[in-house]
PDB file of C-alpha atoms in Angstrom:
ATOM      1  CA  UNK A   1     138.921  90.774 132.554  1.00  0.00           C
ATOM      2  CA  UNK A   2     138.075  91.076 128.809  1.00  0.00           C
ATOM      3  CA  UNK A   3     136.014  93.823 127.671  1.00  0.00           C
ATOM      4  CA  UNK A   4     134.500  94.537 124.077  1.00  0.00           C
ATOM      5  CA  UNK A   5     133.849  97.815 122.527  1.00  0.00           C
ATOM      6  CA  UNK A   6     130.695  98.094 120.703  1.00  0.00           C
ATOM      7  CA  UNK A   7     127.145  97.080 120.661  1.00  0.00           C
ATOM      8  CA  UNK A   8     125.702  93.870 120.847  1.00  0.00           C
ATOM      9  CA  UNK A   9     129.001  91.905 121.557  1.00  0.00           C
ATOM     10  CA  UNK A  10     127.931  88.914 124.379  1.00  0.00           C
ATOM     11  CA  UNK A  11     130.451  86.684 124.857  1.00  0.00           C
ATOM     12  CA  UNK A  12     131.807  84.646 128.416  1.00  0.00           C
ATOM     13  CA  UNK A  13     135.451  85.559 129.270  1.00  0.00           C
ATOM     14  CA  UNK A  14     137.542  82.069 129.796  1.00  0.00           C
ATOM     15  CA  UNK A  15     139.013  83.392 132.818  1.00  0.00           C
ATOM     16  CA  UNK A  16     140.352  86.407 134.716  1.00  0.00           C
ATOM     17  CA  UNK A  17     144.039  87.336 133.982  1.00  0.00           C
ATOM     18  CA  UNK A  18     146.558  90.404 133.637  1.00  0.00           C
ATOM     19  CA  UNK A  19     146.560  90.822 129.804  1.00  0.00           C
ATOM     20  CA  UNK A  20     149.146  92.921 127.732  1.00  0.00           C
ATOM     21  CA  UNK A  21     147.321  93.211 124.356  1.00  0.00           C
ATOM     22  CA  UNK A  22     144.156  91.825 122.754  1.00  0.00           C
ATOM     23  CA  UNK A  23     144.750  91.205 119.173  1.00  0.00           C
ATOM     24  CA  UNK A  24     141.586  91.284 117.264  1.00  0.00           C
ATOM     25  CA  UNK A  25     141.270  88.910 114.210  1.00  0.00           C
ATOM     26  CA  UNK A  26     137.947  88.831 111.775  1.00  0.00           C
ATOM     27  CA  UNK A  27     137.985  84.621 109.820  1.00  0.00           C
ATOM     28  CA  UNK A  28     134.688  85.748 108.506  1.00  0.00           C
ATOM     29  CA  UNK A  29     132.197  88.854 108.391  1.00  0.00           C
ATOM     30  CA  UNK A  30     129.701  87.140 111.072  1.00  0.00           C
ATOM     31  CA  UNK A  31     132.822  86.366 114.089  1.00  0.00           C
ATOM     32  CA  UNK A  32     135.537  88.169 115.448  1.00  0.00           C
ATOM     33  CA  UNK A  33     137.739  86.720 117.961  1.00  0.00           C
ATOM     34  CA  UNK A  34     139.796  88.811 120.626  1.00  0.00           C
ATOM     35  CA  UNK A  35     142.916  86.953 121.268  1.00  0.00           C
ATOM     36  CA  UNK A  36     143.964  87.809 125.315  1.00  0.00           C
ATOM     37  CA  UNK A  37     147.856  87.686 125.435  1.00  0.00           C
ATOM     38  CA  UNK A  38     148.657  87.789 129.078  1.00  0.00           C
ATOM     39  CA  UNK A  39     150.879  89.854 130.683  1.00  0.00           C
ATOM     40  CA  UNK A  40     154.432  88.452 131.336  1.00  0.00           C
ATOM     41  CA  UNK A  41     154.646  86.590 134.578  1.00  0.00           C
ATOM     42  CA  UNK A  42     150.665  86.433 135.006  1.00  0.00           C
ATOM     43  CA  UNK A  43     149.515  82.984 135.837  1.00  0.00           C
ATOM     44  CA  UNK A  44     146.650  81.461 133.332  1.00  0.00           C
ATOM     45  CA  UNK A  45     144.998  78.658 134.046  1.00  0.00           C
ATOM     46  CA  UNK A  46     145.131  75.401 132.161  1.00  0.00           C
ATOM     47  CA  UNK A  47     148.415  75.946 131.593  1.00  0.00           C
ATOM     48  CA  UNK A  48     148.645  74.601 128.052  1.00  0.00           C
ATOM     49  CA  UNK A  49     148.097  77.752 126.511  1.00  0.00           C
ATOM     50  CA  UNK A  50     148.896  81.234 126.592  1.00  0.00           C
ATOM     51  CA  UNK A  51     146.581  82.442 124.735  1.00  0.00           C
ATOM     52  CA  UNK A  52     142.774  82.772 125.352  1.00  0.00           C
ATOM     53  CA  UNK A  53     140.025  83.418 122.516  1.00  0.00           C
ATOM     54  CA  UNK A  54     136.616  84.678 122.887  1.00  0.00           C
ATOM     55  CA  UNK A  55     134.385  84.934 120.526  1.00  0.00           C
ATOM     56  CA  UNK A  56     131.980  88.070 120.145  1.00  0.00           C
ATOM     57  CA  UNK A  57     128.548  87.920 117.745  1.00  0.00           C
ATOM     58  CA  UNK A  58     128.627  90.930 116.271  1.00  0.00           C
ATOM     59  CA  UNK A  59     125.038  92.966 116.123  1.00  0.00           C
ATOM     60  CA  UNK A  60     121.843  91.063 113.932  1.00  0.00           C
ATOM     61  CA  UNK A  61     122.188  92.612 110.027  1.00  0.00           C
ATOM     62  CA  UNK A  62     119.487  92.710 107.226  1.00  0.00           C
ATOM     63  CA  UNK A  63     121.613  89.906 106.053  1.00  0.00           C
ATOM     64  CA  UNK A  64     123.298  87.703 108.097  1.00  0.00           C
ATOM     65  CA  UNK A  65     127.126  87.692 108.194  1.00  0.00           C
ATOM     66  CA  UNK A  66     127.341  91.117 106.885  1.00  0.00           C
ATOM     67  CA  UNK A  67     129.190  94.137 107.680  1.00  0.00           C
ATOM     68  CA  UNK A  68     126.987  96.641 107.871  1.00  0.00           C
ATOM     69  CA  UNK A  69     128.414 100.573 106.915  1.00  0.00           C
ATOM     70  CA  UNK A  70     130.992 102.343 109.596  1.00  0.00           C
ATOM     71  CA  UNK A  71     127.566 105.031 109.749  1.00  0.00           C
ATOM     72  CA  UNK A  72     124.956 102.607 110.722  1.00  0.00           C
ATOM     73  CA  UNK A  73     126.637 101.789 114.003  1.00  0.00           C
ATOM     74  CA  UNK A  74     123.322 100.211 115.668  1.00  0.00           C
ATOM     75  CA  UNK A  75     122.022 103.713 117.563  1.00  0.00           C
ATOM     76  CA  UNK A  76     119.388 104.466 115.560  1.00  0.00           C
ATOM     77  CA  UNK A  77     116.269 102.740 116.294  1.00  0.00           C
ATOM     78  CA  UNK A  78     115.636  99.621 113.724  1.00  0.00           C
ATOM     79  CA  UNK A  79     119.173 100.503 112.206  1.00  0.00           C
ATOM     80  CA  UNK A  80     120.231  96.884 110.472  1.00  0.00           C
ATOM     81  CA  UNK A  81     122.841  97.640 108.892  1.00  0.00           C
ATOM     82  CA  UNK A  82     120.311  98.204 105.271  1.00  0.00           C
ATOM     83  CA  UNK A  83     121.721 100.671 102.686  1.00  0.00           C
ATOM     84  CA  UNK A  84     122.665  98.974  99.603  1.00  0.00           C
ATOM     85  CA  UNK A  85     122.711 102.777  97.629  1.00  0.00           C
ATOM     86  CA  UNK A  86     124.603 104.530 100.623  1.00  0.00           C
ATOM     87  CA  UNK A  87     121.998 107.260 101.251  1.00  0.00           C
ATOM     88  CA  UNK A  88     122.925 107.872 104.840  1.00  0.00           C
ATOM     89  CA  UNK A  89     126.697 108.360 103.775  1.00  0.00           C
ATOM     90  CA  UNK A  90     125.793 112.213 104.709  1.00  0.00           C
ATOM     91  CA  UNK A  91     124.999 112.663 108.605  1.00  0.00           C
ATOM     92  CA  UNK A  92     122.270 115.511 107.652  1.00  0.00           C
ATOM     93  CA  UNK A  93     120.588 113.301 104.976  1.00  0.00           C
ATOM     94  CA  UNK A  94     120.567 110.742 107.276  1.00  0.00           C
ATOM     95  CA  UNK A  95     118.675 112.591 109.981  1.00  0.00           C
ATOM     96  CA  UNK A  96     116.330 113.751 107.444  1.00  0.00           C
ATOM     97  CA  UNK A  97     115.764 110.314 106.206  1.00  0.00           C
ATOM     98  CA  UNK A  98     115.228 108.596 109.803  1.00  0.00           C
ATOM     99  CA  UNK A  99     112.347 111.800 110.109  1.00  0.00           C
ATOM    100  CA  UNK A 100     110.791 110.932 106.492  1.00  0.00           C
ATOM    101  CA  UNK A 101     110.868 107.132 107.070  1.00  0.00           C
ATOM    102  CA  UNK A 102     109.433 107.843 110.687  1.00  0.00           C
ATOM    103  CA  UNK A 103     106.376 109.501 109.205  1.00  0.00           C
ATOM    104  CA  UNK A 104     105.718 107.403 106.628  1.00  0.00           C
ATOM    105  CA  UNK A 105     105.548 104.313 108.841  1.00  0.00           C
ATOM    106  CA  UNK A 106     102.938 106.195 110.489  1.00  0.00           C
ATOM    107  CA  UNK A 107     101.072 106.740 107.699  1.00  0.00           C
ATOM    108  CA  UNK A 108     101.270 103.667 106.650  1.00  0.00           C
ATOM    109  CA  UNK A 109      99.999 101.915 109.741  1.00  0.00           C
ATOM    110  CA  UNK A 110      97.010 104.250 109.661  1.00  0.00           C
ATOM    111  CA  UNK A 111      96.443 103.302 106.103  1.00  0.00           C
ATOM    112  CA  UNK A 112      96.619 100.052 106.462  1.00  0.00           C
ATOM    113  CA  UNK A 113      93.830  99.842 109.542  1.00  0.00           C
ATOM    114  CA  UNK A 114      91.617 102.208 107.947  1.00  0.00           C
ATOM    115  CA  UNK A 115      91.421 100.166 104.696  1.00  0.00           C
ATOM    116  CA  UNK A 116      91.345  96.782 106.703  1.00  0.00           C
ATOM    117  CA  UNK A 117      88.534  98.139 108.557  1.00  0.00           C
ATOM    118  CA  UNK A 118      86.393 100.035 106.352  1.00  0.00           C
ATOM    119  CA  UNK A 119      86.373  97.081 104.050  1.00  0.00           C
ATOM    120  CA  UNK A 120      85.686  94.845 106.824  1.00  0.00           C
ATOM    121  CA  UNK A 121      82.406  96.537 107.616  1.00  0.00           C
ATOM    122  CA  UNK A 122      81.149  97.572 103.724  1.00  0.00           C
ATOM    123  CA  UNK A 123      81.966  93.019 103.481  1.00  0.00           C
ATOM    124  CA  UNK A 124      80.085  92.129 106.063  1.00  0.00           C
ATOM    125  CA  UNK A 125      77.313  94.548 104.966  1.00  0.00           C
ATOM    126  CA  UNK A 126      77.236  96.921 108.101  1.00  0.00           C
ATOM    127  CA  UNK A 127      77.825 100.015 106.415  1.00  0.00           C
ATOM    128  CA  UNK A 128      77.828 100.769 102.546  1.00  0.00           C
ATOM    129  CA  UNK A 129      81.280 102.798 103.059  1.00  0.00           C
ATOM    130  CA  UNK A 130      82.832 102.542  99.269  1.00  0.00           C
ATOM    131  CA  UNK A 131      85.741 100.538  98.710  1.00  0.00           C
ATOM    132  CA  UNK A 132      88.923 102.566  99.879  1.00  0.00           C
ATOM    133  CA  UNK A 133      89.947 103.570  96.246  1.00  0.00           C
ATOM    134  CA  UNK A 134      86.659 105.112  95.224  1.00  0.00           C
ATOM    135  CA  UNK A 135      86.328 106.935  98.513  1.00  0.00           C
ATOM    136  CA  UNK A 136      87.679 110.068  97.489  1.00  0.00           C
ATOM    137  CA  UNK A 137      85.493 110.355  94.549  1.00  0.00           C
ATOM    138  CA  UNK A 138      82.444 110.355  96.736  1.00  0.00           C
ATOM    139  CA  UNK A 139      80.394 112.938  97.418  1.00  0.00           C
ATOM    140  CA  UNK A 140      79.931 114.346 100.867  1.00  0.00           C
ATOM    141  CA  UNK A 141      76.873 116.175 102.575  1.00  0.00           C
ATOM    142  CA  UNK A 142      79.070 118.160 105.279  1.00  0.00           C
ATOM    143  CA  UNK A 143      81.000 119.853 102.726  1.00  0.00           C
ATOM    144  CA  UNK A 144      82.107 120.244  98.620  1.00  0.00           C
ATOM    145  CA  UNK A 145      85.339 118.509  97.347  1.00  0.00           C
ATOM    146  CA  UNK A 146      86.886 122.211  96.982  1.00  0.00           C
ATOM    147  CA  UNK A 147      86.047 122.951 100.817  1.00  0.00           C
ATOM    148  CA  UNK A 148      87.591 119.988 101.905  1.00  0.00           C
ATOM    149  CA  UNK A 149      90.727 120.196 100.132  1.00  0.00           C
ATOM    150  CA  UNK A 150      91.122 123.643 101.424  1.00  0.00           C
ATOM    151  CA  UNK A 151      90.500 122.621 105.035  1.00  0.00           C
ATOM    152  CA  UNK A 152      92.738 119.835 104.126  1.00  0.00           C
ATOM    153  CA  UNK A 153      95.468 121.660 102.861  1.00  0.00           C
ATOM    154  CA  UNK A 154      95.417 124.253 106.052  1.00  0.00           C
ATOM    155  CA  UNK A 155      95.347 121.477 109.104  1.00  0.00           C
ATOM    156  CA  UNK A 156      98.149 119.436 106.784  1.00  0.00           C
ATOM    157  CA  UNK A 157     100.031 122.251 106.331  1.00  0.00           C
ATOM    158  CA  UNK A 158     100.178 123.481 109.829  1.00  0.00           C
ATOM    159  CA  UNK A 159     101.141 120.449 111.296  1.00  0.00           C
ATOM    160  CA  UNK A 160     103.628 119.679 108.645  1.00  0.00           C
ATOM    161  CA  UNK A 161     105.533 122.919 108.874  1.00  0.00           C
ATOM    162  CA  UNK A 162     105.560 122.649 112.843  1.00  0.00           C
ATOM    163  CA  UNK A 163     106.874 119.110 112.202  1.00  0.00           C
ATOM    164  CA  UNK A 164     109.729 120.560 109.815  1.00  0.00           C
ATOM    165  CA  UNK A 165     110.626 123.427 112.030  1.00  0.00           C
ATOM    166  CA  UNK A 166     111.235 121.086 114.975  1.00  0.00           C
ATOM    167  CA  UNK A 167     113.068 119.129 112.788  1.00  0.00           C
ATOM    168  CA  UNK A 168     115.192 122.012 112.001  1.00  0.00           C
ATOM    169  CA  UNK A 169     115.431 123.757 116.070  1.00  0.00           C
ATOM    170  CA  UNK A 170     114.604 120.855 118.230  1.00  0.00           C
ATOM    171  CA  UNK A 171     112.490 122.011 120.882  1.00  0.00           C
ATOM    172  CA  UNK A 172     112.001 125.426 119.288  1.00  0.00           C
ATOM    173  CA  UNK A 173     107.957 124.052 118.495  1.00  0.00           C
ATOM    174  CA  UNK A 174     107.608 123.405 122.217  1.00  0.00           C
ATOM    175  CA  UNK A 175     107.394 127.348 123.248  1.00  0.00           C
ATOM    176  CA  UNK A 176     103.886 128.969 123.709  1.00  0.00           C
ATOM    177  CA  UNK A 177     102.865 130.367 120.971  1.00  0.00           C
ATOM    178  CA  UNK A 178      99.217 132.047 119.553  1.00  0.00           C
ATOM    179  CA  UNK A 179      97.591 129.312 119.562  1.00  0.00           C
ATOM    180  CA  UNK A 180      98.531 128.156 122.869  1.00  0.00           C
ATOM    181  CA  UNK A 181      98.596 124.243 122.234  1.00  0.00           C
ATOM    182  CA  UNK A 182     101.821 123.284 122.821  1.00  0.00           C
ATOM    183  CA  UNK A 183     101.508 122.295 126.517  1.00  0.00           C
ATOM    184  CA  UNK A 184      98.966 119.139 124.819  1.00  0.00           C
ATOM    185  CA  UNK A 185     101.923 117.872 122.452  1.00  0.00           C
ATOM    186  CA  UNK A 186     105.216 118.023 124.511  1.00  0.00           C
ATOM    187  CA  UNK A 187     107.802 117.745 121.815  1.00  0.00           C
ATOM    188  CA  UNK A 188     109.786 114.842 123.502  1.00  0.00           C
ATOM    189  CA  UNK A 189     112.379 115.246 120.641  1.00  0.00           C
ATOM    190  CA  UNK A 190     112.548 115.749 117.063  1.00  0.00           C
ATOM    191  CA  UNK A 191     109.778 113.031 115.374  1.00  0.00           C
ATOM    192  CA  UNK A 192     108.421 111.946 119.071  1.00  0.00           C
ATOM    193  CA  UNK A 193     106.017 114.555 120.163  1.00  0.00           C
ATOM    194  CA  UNK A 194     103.931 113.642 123.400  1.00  0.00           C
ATOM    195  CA  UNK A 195     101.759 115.265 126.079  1.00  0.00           C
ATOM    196  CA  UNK A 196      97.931 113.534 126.882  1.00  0.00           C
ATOM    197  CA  UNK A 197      97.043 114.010 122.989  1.00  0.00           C
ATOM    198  CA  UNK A 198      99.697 112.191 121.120  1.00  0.00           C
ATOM    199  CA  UNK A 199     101.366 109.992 124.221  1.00  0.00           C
ATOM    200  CA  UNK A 200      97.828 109.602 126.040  1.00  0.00           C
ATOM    201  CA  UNK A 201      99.080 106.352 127.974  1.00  0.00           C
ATOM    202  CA  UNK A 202     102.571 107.665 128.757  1.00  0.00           C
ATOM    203  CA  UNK A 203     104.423 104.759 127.494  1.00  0.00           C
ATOM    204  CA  UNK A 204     107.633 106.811 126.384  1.00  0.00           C
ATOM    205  CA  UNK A 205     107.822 109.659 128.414  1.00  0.00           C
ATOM    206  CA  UNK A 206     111.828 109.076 128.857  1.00  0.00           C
ATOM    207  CA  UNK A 207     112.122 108.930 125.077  1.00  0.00           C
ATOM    208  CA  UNK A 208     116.281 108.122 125.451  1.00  0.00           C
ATOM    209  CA  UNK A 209     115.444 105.415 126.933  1.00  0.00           C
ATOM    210  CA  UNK A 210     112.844 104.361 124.860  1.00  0.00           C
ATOM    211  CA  UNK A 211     114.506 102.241 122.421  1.00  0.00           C
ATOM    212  CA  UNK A 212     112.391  99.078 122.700  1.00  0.00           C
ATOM    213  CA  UNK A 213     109.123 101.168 121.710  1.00  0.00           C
ATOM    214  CA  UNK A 214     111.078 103.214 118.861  1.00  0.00           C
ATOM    215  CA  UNK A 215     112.420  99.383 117.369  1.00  0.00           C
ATOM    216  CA  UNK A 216     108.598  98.052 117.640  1.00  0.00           C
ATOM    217  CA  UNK A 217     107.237 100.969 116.078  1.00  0.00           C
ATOM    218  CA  UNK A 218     109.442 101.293 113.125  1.00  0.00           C
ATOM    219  CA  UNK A 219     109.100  97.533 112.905  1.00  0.00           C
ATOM    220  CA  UNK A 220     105.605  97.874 112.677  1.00  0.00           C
ATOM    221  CA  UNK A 221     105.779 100.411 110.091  1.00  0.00           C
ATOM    222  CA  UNK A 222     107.947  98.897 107.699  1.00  0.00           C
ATOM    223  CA  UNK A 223     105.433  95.783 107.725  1.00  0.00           C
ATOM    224  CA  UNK A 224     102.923  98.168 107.123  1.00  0.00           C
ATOM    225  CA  UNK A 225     104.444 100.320 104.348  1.00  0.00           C
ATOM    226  CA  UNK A 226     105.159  96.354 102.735  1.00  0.00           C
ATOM    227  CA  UNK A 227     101.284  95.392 103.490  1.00  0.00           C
ATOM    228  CA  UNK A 228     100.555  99.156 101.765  1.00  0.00           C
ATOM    229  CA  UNK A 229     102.662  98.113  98.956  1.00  0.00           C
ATOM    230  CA  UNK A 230     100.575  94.936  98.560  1.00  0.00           C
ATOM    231  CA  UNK A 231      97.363  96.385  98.374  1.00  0.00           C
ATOM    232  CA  UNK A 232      97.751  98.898  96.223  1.00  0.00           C
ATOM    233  CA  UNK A 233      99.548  95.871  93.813  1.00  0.00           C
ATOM    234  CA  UNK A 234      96.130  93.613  94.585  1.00  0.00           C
ATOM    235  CA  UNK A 235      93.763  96.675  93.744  1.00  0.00           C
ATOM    236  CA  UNK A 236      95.544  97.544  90.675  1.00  0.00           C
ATOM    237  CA  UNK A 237      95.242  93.439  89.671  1.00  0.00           C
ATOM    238  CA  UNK A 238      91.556  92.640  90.992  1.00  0.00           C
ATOM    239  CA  UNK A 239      89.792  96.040  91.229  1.00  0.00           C
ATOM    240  CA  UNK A 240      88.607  94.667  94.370  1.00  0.00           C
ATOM    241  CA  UNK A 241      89.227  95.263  98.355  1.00  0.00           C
ATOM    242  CA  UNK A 242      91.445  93.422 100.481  1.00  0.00           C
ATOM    243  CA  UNK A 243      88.814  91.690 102.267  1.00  0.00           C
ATOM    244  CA  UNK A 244      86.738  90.536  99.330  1.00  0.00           C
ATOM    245  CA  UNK A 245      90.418  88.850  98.105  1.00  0.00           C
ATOM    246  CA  UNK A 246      90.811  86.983 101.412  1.00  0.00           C
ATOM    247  CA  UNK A 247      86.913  85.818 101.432  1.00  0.00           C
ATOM    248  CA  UNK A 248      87.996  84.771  97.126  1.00  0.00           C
ATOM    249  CA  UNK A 249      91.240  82.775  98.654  1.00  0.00           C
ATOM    250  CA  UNK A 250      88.967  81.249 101.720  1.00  0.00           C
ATOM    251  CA  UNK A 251      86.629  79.488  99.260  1.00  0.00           C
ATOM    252  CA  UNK A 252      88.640  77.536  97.003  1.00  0.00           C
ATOM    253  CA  UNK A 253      92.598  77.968  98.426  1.00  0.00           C
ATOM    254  CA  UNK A 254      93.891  75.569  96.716  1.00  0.00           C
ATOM    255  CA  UNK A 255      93.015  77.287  92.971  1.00  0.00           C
ATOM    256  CA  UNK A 256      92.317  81.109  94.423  1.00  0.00           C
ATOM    257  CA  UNK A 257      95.818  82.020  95.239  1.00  0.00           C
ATOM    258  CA  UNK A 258      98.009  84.870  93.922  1.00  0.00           C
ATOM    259  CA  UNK A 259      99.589  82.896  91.508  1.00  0.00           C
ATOM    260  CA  UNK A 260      96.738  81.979  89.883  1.00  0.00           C
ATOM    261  CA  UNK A 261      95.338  85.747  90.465  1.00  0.00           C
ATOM    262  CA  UNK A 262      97.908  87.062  88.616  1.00  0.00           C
ATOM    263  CA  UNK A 263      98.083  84.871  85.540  1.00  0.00           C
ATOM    264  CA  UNK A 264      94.369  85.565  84.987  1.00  0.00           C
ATOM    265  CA  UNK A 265      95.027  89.195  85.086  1.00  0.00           C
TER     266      UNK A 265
END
């Protein structure tokens, strides 16, 4: 029987056989073959050989064919093999930059559908909300700009520092404490709080098991930090929302197209 050690390494063994040693050899960074020498006196089949190869495909990298570094070993959700500076060199830095990364895909996807949405409906003329960055220069009737921040700055704050102290003692922000809200979040683990407020449909309550919704939501995230990226690039170009820009593109798309967008700018 041949086994691999590692993730991610499907291959079909040839045939069953006693083996003696498995001599690994690497012809390029995408394939490794195990070479199977059989024991002495072990019958093989198809007797013209004594050897038997199989190949293993090592796990999917940012780029193909590379080898990603001996600390990215594939456990961490999304982990492919991506850092070109070596930032996660340092197991502690790394933990803090899975938490930081974590949060700002969040953010990010919130971002994203609040601006997609808000512009959608100020377009089509349903609401006169202002485009998403003059909003925070606009006046509201519920409260000053001072009060806000303030009330801002508390709720952020609180949540923040309960965030970074789990981060810190895992579990320690799951104990009853004044306010008696803990029991509604259920700190799964550190960065994957739950309970009926955050985890309302109970898709991850076994959160070690959970890798297939940790690898779509950081997926998710990084497209939506990229899509962030964009529209703060188109706002900065056009002065305009993202929605106006697509309507722009929809009536003429064969001379309203970024390239064109930018060489007017």
């Amino acid at each position: 029987m041949a086994v691999a050690i590692g993730r991610n390494f499907p291959f079909q063994p040839c045939t069953s056989f006693k083996s003696k040693s498995i001599v690994i050899h690497k012809p390029s960074p995408g394939i490794t073959y195990l070479w199977l020498q059989p024991a002495a006196g072990a019958r093989v089949n198809h007797g013209r050989s004594r050897q038997i190869c199989a190949a293993a495909q090592q796990r999917a990298t940012w780029l193909p064919g590379l080898d990603p570094p001996p600390y990215l070993d594939g456990t961490l959700a999304g982990d492919f093999g991506f850092d070109p500076l070596g930032l996660g060199e340092d197991p502690e830095s790394l933990r803090w930059y899975v938490q930081a990364e974590l949060v700002h895909c969040r953010f990010a996807m919130l971002g994203v559908l609040g601006i997609l949405v808000t512009d959608l409906l100020r377009v089509t003329g349903l609401s006169k909300i202002p485009v998403w960055f003059e909003a925070g220069a606009v006046k509201y009737d519920i409260a000053n700009t001072q009060t806000l921040l303030v009330v801002q700055l508390l709720l952020m704050g609180f949540v923040e520092t309960k965030r970074y102290m789990d981060f810190v003692s895992p579990g320690s922000q799951a104990k009853a404490s004044f306010f008696g809200i803990e029991d509604s979040f259920e700190g799964l683990e550190p960065g994957y709080p739950g309970g009926p407020v955050l985890n309302p449909l109970g898709l991850a309550k076994d959160i070690k098991n959970a890798h297939d919704w940790k690898l779509k939501e950081i997926k998710n995230g990084r497209l939506a930090m990229v899509a962030m990226l964009g529209i703060f690039v188109q706002a900065s170009v056009t002065h305009v929302g993202p929605i106006d820009n697509l309507v722009e593109h929809l009536s003429n798309p064969w001379h309203k197209t970024i390239i064109q967008t930018l060489a007017n700018s």
